[in-house]
PDB file of C-alpha atoms in Angstrom:
ATOM      1  CA  UNK A 249      -4.891   7.893 -23.648  1.00 47.00           C
ATOM      2  CA  UNK A 250      -2.609   9.406 -20.919  1.00 46.00           C
ATOM      3  CA  UNK A 251      -5.481  11.663 -19.866  1.00 49.00           C
ATOM      4  CA  UNK A 252      -7.775   8.692 -19.411  1.00 47.00           C
ATOM      5  CA  UNK A 253      -5.114   6.933 -17.347  1.00 49.00           C
ATOM      6  CA  UNK A 254      -4.721   9.997 -15.111  1.00 51.00           C
ATOM      7  CA  UNK A 255      -8.467  10.168 -14.560  1.00 50.00           C
ATOM      8  CA  UNK A 256      -8.575   6.489 -13.593  1.00 51.00           C
ATOM      9  CA  UNK A 257      -5.720   6.990 -11.136  1.00 49.00           C
ATOM     10  CA  UNK A 258      -7.517   9.990  -9.663  1.00 51.00           C
ATOM     11  CA  UNK A 259     -10.623   7.910  -9.034  1.00 52.00           C
ATOM     12  CA  UNK A 260      -8.603   5.052  -7.587  1.00 58.00           C
ATOM     13  CA  UNK A 261      -6.901   7.208  -4.929  1.00 56.00           C
ATOM     14  CA  UNK A 262     -10.008   8.416  -3.018  1.00 63.00           C
ATOM     15  CA  UNK A 263     -11.549   4.926  -3.187  1.00 63.00           C
ATOM     16  CA  UNK A 264      -8.357   3.402  -1.814  1.00 63.00           C
ATOM     17  CA  UNK A 265      -8.102   5.991   0.969  1.00 66.00           C
ATOM     18  CA  UNK A 266     -11.714   5.455   1.979  1.00 65.00           C
ATOM     19  CA  UNK A 267     -11.389   1.685   2.252  1.00 65.00           C
ATOM     20  CA  UNK A 268      -7.900   1.932   3.752  1.00 68.00           C
ATOM     21  CA  UNK A 269      -9.101   4.176   6.577  1.00 64.00           C
ATOM     22  CA  UNK A 270     -12.061   1.906   7.273  1.00 60.00           C
ATOM     23  CA  UNK A 271      -9.838  -1.167   7.502  1.00 64.00           C
ATOM     24  CA  UNK A 272      -7.333   0.710   9.673  1.00 64.00           C
ATOM     25  CA  UNK A 273     -10.096   1.705  12.087  1.00 61.00           C
ATOM     26  CA  UNK A 274     -11.363  -1.874  12.247  1.00 56.00           C
ATOM     27  CA  UNK A 275      -7.875  -3.212  12.932  1.00 60.00           C
ATOM     28  CA  UNK A 276      -7.339  -0.515  15.579  1.00 58.00           C
ATOM     29  CA  UNK A 277     -10.160  -1.856  17.764  1.00 52.00           C
ATOM     30  CA  UNK A 278      -8.098  -4.732  19.283  1.00 50.00           C
ATOM     31  CA  UNK A 279      -5.319  -2.289  20.190  1.00 55.00           C
ATOM     32  CA  UNK A 280      -7.574  -0.202  22.458  1.00 55.00           C
ATOM     33  CA  UNK A 281      -6.673  -2.316  25.527  1.00 52.00           C
ATOM     34  CA  UNK A 282      -3.007  -1.644  24.835  1.00 53.00           C
ATOM     35  CA  UNK A 283      -3.636   2.095  24.703  1.00 55.00           C
ATOM     36  CA  UNK A 284      -5.629   1.989  27.953  1.00 52.00           C
ATOM     37  CA  UNK A 285      -3.328  -0.355  29.849  1.00 48.00           C
ATOM     38  CA  UNK A 286      -0.122   0.497  28.014  1.00 52.00           C
ATOM     39  CA  UNK A 287       1.797   1.311  31.210  1.00 56.00           C
ATOM     40  CA  UNK A 288       0.959  -2.058  32.750  1.00 55.00           C
ATOM     41  CA  UNK A 289       1.947  -3.852  29.551  1.00 53.00           C
ATOM     42  CA  UNK A 290       5.270  -2.036  29.475  1.00 56.00           C
ATOM     43  CA  UNK A 291       5.899  -3.021  33.094  1.00 61.00           C
ATOM     44  CA  UNK A 292       5.071  -6.623  32.288  1.00 57.00           C
ATOM     45  CA  UNK A 293       7.454  -6.511  29.326  1.00 58.00           C
ATOM     46  CA  UNK A 294      10.177  -5.095  31.539  1.00 57.00           C
ATOM     47  CA  UNK A 295       9.589  -7.848  34.103  1.00 62.00           C
ATOM     48  CA  UNK A 296       9.688 -10.472  31.361  1.00 58.00           C
ATOM     49  CA  UNK A 297      12.977  -9.052  30.188  1.00 55.00           C
ATOM     50  CA  UNK A 298      14.422  -9.882  33.601  1.00 61.00           C
ATOM     51  CA  UNK A 299      13.381 -13.537  33.373  1.00 61.00           C
ATOM     52  CA  UNK A 300      15.918 -16.249  32.578  1.00 62.00           C
ATOM     53  CA  UNK A 301      14.022 -18.277  30.006  1.00 70.00           C
ATOM     54  CA  UNK A 302      16.197 -20.195  27.573  1.00 85.00           C
ATOM     55  CA  UNK A 303      17.050 -18.401  24.322  1.00 87.00           C
ATOM     56  CA  UNK A 304      15.268 -21.124  22.342  1.00 91.00           C
ATOM     57  CA  UNK A 305      12.023 -20.728  24.260  1.00 90.00           C
ATOM     58  CA  UNK A 306      12.284 -16.953  24.078  1.00 90.00           C
ATOM     59  CA  UNK A 307      12.795 -17.093  20.315  1.00 94.00           C
ATOM     60  CA  UNK A 308       9.733 -19.326  19.843  1.00 94.00           C
ATOM     61  CA  UNK A 309       7.498 -17.081  21.948  1.00 91.00           C
ATOM     62  CA  UNK A 310       8.638 -13.915  20.193  1.00 93.00           C
ATOM     63  CA  UNK A 311       8.229 -15.508  16.774  1.00 96.00           C
ATOM     64  CA  UNK A 312       4.664 -16.621  17.575  1.00 94.00           C
ATOM     65  CA  UNK A 313       3.725 -13.162  18.844  1.00 91.00           C
ATOM     66  CA  UNK A 314       4.972 -11.473  15.676  1.00 93.00           C
ATOM     67  CA  UNK A 315       3.437 -14.050  13.347  1.00 94.00           C
ATOM     68  CA  UNK A 316      -0.005 -13.437  14.899  1.00 89.00           C
ATOM     69  CA  UNK A 317       0.313  -9.656  14.721  1.00 85.00           C
ATOM     70  CA  UNK A 318      -2.463  -9.364  12.123  1.00 82.00           C
ATOM     71  CA  UNK A 319      -5.000 -11.002  14.436  1.00 82.00           C
ATOM     72  CA  UNK A 320      -3.903  -9.917  17.918  1.00 79.00           C
ATOM     73  CA  UNK A 321      -3.065  -6.520  19.482  1.00 74.00           C
ATOM     74  CA  UNK A 322       0.637  -7.338  19.549  1.00 81.00           C
ATOM     75  CA  UNK A 323       2.928  -4.282  19.850  1.00 81.00           C
ATOM     76  CA  UNK A 324       5.392  -5.602  17.279  1.00 89.00           C
ATOM     77  CA  UNK A 325       7.877  -2.766  17.751  1.00 89.00           C
ATOM     78  CA  UNK A 326       8.109  -3.571  21.460  1.00 86.00           C
ATOM     79  CA  UNK A 327       8.506  -7.288  20.729  1.00 90.00           C
ATOM     80  CA  UNK A 328      11.238  -6.555  18.182  1.00 93.00           C
ATOM     81  CA  UNK A 329      13.135  -4.429  20.689  1.00 92.00           C
ATOM     82  CA  UNK A 330      12.790  -7.120  23.334  1.00 90.00           C
ATOM     83  CA  UNK A 331      14.109  -9.710  20.884  1.00 93.00           C
ATOM     84  CA  UNK A 332      17.248  -7.679  20.367  1.00 94.00           C
ATOM     85  CA  UNK A 333      17.695  -7.253  24.112  1.00 91.00           C
ATOM     86  CA  UNK A 334      17.290 -10.948  24.923  1.00 90.00           C
ATOM     87  CA  UNK A 335      18.772 -12.617  21.836  1.00 94.00           C
ATOM     88  CA  UNK A 336      21.222 -10.075  20.450  1.00 94.00           C
ATOM     89  CA  UNK A 337      21.399  -8.414  17.057  1.00 96.00           C
ATOM     90  CA  UNK A 338      21.823 -11.483  14.844  1.00 96.00           C
ATOM     91  CA  UNK A 339      19.511 -13.981  16.513  1.00 97.00           C
ATOM     92  CA  UNK A 340      17.001 -11.330  17.566  1.00 96.00           C
ATOM     93  CA  UNK A 341      16.962  -9.797  14.103  1.00 97.00           C
ATOM     94  CA  UNK A 342      16.454 -13.217  12.518  1.00 97.00           C
ATOM     95  CA  UNK A 343      13.516 -14.017  14.811  1.00 97.00           C
ATOM     96  CA  UNK A 344      11.951 -10.619  14.145  1.00 96.00           C
ATOM     97  CA  UNK A 345      12.380 -10.988  10.398  1.00 97.00           C
ATOM     98  CA  UNK A 346      10.860 -14.475  10.376  1.00 97.00           C
ATOM     99  CA  UNK A 347       7.922 -13.499  12.589  1.00 96.00           C
ATOM    100  CA  UNK A 348       7.098 -10.304  10.704  1.00 96.00           C
ATOM    101  CA  UNK A 349       7.328 -12.062   7.354  1.00 97.00           C
ATOM    102  CA  UNK A 350       5.180 -15.032   8.338  1.00 96.00           C
ATOM    103  CA  UNK A 351       2.585 -12.701   9.879  1.00 94.00           C
ATOM    104  CA  UNK A 352       2.414 -10.513   6.767  1.00 94.00           C
ATOM    105  CA  UNK A 353       2.208 -13.527   4.467  1.00 96.00           C
ATOM    106  CA  UNK A 354      -0.493 -15.116   6.613  1.00 93.00           C
ATOM    107  CA  UNK A 355      -2.685 -12.013   6.554  1.00 90.00           C
ATOM    108  CA  UNK A 356      -2.057 -11.378   2.867  1.00 93.00           C
ATOM    109  CA  UNK A 357      -2.812 -14.961   1.888  1.00 93.00           C
ATOM    110  CA  UNK A 358      -6.074 -15.088   3.826  1.00 90.00           C
ATOM    111  CA  UNK A 359      -7.122 -11.744   2.355  1.00 87.00           C
ATOM    112  CA  UNK A 360      -6.424 -13.032  -1.165  1.00 90.00           C
ATOM    113  CA  UNK A 361      -8.596 -16.081  -0.516  1.00 89.00           C
ATOM    114  CA  UNK A 362     -11.458 -13.993   0.884  1.00 83.00           C
ATOM    115  CA  UNK A 363     -11.044 -11.119  -1.575  1.00 76.00           C
ATOM    116  CA  UNK A 364     -13.423 -12.142  -4.371  1.00 73.00           C
ATOM    117  CA  UNK A 365     -16.282 -12.896  -1.973  1.00 73.00           C
ATOM    118  CA  UNK A 366     -15.780  -9.632  -0.072  1.00 67.00           C
ATOM    119  CA  UNK A 367     -15.688  -7.613  -3.268  1.00 64.00           C
ATOM    120  CA  UNK A 368     -18.905  -9.134  -4.572  1.00 61.00           C
ATOM    121  CA  UNK A 369     -20.701  -8.532  -1.285  1.00 62.00           C
ATOM    122  CA  UNK A 370     -19.468  -5.119  -0.161  1.00 58.00           C
ATOM    123  CA  UNK A 371     -18.044  -3.171  -3.125  1.00 59.00           C
ATOM    124  CA  UNK A 372     -19.465  -1.585  -6.231  1.00 62.00           C
ATOM    125  CA  UNK A 373     -17.965  -2.758  -9.515  1.00 68.00           C
ATOM    126  CA  UNK A 374     -16.368   0.627 -10.182  1.00 66.00           C
ATOM    127  CA  UNK A 375     -14.753   0.668  -6.726  1.00 63.00           C
ATOM    128  CA  UNK A 376     -13.345  -2.795  -7.349  1.00 64.00           C
ATOM    129  CA  UNK A 377     -11.777  -1.703 -10.646  1.00 69.00           C
ATOM    130  CA  UNK A 378     -10.345   1.463  -9.063  1.00 66.00           C
ATOM    131  CA  UNK A 379      -8.848  -0.432  -6.134  1.00 65.00           C
ATOM    132  CA  UNK A 380      -7.344  -3.059  -8.409  1.00 71.00           C
ATOM    133  CA  UNK A 381      -5.691  -0.328 -10.466  1.00 74.00           C
ATOM    134  CA  UNK A 382      -4.334   1.327  -7.331  1.00 71.00           C
ATOM    135  CA  UNK A 383      -3.015  -2.022  -6.056  1.00 74.00           C
ATOM    136  CA  UNK A 384      -1.186  -2.617  -9.337  1.00 75.00           C
ATOM    137  CA  UNK A 385       0.230   0.922  -9.571  1.00 78.00           C
ATOM    138  CA  UNK A 386       0.955   1.779  -5.925  1.00 79.00           C
ATOM    139  CA  UNK A 387       0.763  -1.472  -3.972  1.00 81.00           C
ATOM    140  CA  UNK A 388       4.520  -1.887  -3.631  1.00 87.00           C
ATOM    141  CA  UNK A 389       4.999   1.685  -2.386  1.00 88.00           C
ATOM    142  CA  UNK A 390       2.142   1.313   0.088  1.00 86.00           C
ATOM    143  CA  UNK A 391       3.634  -1.863   1.552  1.00 90.00           C
ATOM    144  CA  UNK A 392       7.036  -0.215   2.050  1.00 90.00           C
ATOM    145  CA  UNK A 393       5.707   3.018   3.541  1.00 85.00           C
ATOM    146  CA  UNK A 394       3.367   1.325   6.038  1.00 87.00           C
ATOM    147  CA  UNK A 395       5.530  -1.627   7.104  1.00 91.00           C
ATOM    148  CA  UNK A 396       6.803   0.049  10.282  1.00 87.00           C
ATOM    149  CA  UNK A 397       3.433   1.534  11.291  1.00 83.00           C
ATOM    150  CA  UNK A 398       1.111  -0.404  13.611  1.00 79.00           C
ATOM    151  CA  UNK A 399      -2.424  -0.929  12.286  1.00 77.00           C
ATOM    152  CA  UNK A 400      -1.648   0.657   8.921  1.00 79.00           C
ATOM    153  CA  UNK A 401       0.809  -2.118   8.058  1.00 86.00           C
ATOM    154  CA  UNK A 402      -1.876  -4.744   8.667  1.00 85.00           C
ATOM    155  CA  UNK A 403      -4.481  -2.647   6.853  1.00 81.00           C
ATOM    156  CA  UNK A 404      -2.250  -2.376   3.773  1.00 85.00           C
ATOM    157  CA  UNK A 405      -1.541  -6.105   3.729  1.00 88.00           C
ATOM    158  CA  UNK A 406      -5.223  -6.997   4.062  1.00 84.00           C
ATOM    159  CA  UNK A 407      -6.468  -4.445   1.534  1.00 83.00           C
ATOM    160  CA  UNK A 408      -3.886  -5.309  -1.109  1.00 88.00           C
ATOM    161  CA  UNK A 409      -4.523  -8.998  -0.541  1.00 87.00           C
ATOM    162  CA  UNK A 410      -8.239  -8.492  -1.066  1.00 83.00           C
ATOM    163  CA  UNK A 411      -7.486  -6.601  -4.274  1.00 81.00           C
ATOM    164  CA  UNK A 412      -5.472  -9.511  -5.597  1.00 81.00           C
ATOM    165  CA  UNK A 413      -1.971  -8.028  -5.619  1.00 87.00           C
ATOM    166  CA  UNK A 414       0.309 -10.765  -6.904  1.00 90.00           C
ATOM    167  CA  UNK A 415       2.716 -12.627  -4.626  1.00 94.00           C
ATOM    168  CA  UNK A 416       5.465 -11.590  -7.033  1.00 93.00           C
ATOM    169  CA  UNK A 417       4.843  -7.921  -6.196  1.00 92.00           C
ATOM    170  CA  UNK A 418       4.171  -8.635  -2.516  1.00 94.00           C
ATOM    171  CA  UNK A 419       7.407 -10.381  -1.549  1.00 96.00           C
ATOM    172  CA  UNK A 420      10.218  -7.933  -2.512  1.00 95.00           C
ATOM    173  CA  UNK A 421       8.975  -4.842  -0.614  1.00 94.00           C
ATOM    174  CA  UNK A 422       7.839  -6.869   2.396  1.00 95.00           C
ATOM    175  CA  UNK A 423      11.096  -8.812   2.687  1.00 96.00           C
ATOM    176  CA  UNK A 424      13.278  -5.720   2.282  1.00 96.00           C
ATOM    177  CA  UNK A 425      11.214  -3.602   4.679  1.00 95.00           C
ATOM    178  CA  UNK A 426      11.034  -6.389   7.269  1.00 96.00           C
ATOM    179  CA  UNK A 427      14.793  -6.868   7.081  1.00 97.00           C
ATOM    180  CA  UNK A 428      15.441  -3.192   7.761  1.00 96.00           C
ATOM    181  CA  UNK A 429      12.889  -3.012  10.571  1.00 95.00           C
ATOM    182  CA  UNK A 430      14.208  -6.185  12.213  1.00 96.00           C
ATOM    183  CA  UNK A 431      17.845  -5.073  12.194  1.00 96.00           C
ATOM    184  CA  UNK A 432      17.002  -1.581  13.443  1.00 95.00           C
ATOM    185  CA  UNK A 433      14.852  -2.708  16.369  1.00 95.00           C
ATOM    186  CA  UNK A 434      17.132  -5.605  17.317  1.00 95.00           C
ATOM    187  CA  UNK A 435      20.127  -3.268  17.379  1.00 96.00           C
ATOM    188  CA  UNK A 436      18.129  -0.760  19.422  1.00 94.00           C
ATOM    189  CA  UNK A 437      17.187  -3.464  21.925  1.00 93.00           C
ATOM    190  CA  UNK A 438      20.712  -4.825  22.220  1.00 95.00           C
ATOM    191  CA  UNK A 439      22.231  -1.394  22.818  1.00 94.00           C
ATOM    192  CA  UNK A 440      19.505  -0.546  25.339  1.00 90.00           C
ATOM    193  CA  UNK A 441      20.135  -3.765  27.258  1.00 87.00           C
ATOM    194  CA  UNK A 442      23.887  -3.214  27.284  1.00 90.00           C
ATOM    195  CA  UNK A 443      23.466   0.379  28.506  1.00 89.00           C
ATOM    196  CA  UNK A 444      20.793  -0.642  31.059  1.00 78.00           C
ATOM    197  CA  UNK A 445      18.004   1.607  29.805  1.00 80.00           C
ATOM    198  CA  UNK A 446      15.836  -1.105  28.303  1.00 73.00           C
ATOM    199  CA  UNK A 447      12.638   0.010  30.072  1.00 70.00           C
ATOM    200  CA  UNK A 448      12.955   3.428  28.426  1.00 74.00           C
ATOM    201  CA  UNK A 449      13.696   1.783  25.080  1.00 71.00           C
ATOM    202  CA  UNK A 450      10.589  -0.409  25.394  1.00 69.00           C
ATOM    203  CA  UNK A 451       8.439   2.618  26.128  1.00 72.00           C
ATOM    204  CA  UNK A 452       9.860   4.454  23.118  1.00 72.00           C
ATOM    205  CA  UNK A 453       9.476   1.485  20.777  1.00 75.00           C
ATOM    206  CA  UNK A 454       5.873   1.007  21.905  1.00 69.00           C
ATOM    207  CA  UNK A 455       4.798   4.642  21.856  1.00 70.00           C
ATOM    208  CA  UNK A 456       6.594   6.218  18.898  1.00 70.00           C
ATOM    209  CA  UNK A 457       5.134   3.956  16.162  1.00 74.00           C
ATOM    210  CA  UNK A 458       1.634   4.502  17.562  1.00 68.00           C
ATOM    211  CA  UNK A 459       2.199   8.257  17.473  1.00 70.00           C
ATOM    212  CA  UNK A 460       3.390   8.067  13.853  1.00 68.00           C
ATOM    213  CA  UNK A 461       0.378   5.933  12.988  1.00 69.00           C
ATOM    214  CA  UNK A 462      -1.936   8.492  14.562  1.00 71.00           C
ATOM    215  CA  UNK A 463      -0.518  11.303  12.413  1.00 70.00           C
ATOM    216  CA  UNK A 464      -0.528   9.099   9.307  1.00 68.00           C
ATOM    217  CA  UNK A 465      -4.198   8.271   9.818  1.00 65.00           C
ATOM    218  CA  UNK A 466      -5.024  11.943  10.318  1.00 69.00           C
ATOM    219  CA  UNK A 467      -3.278  12.729   7.041  1.00 63.00           C
ATOM    220  CA  UNK A 468      -5.154   9.964   5.231  1.00 57.00           C
ATOM    221  CA  UNK A 469      -8.458  11.244   6.569  1.00 64.00           C
ATOM    222  CA  UNK A 470      -7.636  14.816   5.518  1.00 67.00           C
ATOM    223  CA  UNK A 471      -6.695  13.601   2.024  1.00 58.00           C
ATOM    224  CA  UNK A 472      -9.962  11.722   1.804  1.00 56.00           C
ATOM    225  CA  UNK A 473     -11.908  14.845   2.881  1.00 60.00           C
ATOM    226  CA  UNK A 474     -10.134  16.996   0.278  1.00 58.00           C
ATOM    227  CA  UNK A 475     -10.941  14.467  -2.448  1.00 54.00           C
ATOM    228  CA  UNK A 476     -14.620  14.466  -1.469  1.00 53.00           C
ATOM    229  CA  UNK A 477     -14.782  18.263  -1.458  1.00 54.00           C
TER     230      UNK A 477
END
């Protein structure tokens, strides 16, 4: 029996990696403008930081941006840093946490609703079984590991939602990871604003997660190639 379980897990991994990479590539398409015009976006963010909008309005705008992260090319790390700079650690962290959580839940919920239809149309029955097993065994770990990575975070949420991961397993890792990410970026933004190097902090918070995502995707692709060989 353990041997059969190991064989099933071995089949689930390459199937998961294949679909995961495909979804990550699809979600990466909207972010191309940010990569091309990243410098202009960073300048716009820096200019916005110098505005004197009310904290309430700023909080609403930042929350909406983060909650739509699954559907729009929103650089969430940059937005989180800006929230800390404009609203401080507590308020900024709270806005970031709420926005990230609502966005993840929105994408996950829609994926769960569309999952059965997508599986019937695009996946073989064996692939569906393998992905469901992977979601049950490794879904929580995947959510935690990818939460801070642009594109891959959304890909994990969508894929695990399609595979029917339960809300009970979804909430704990997402809430804990979002809390850590929110506090870290808000603190980073507040310190940067106080020390007057916010523009540099915005550039770092926008570029570093994308760089980590690039290397993570390369690793996933290499793992997929090794499994095929």
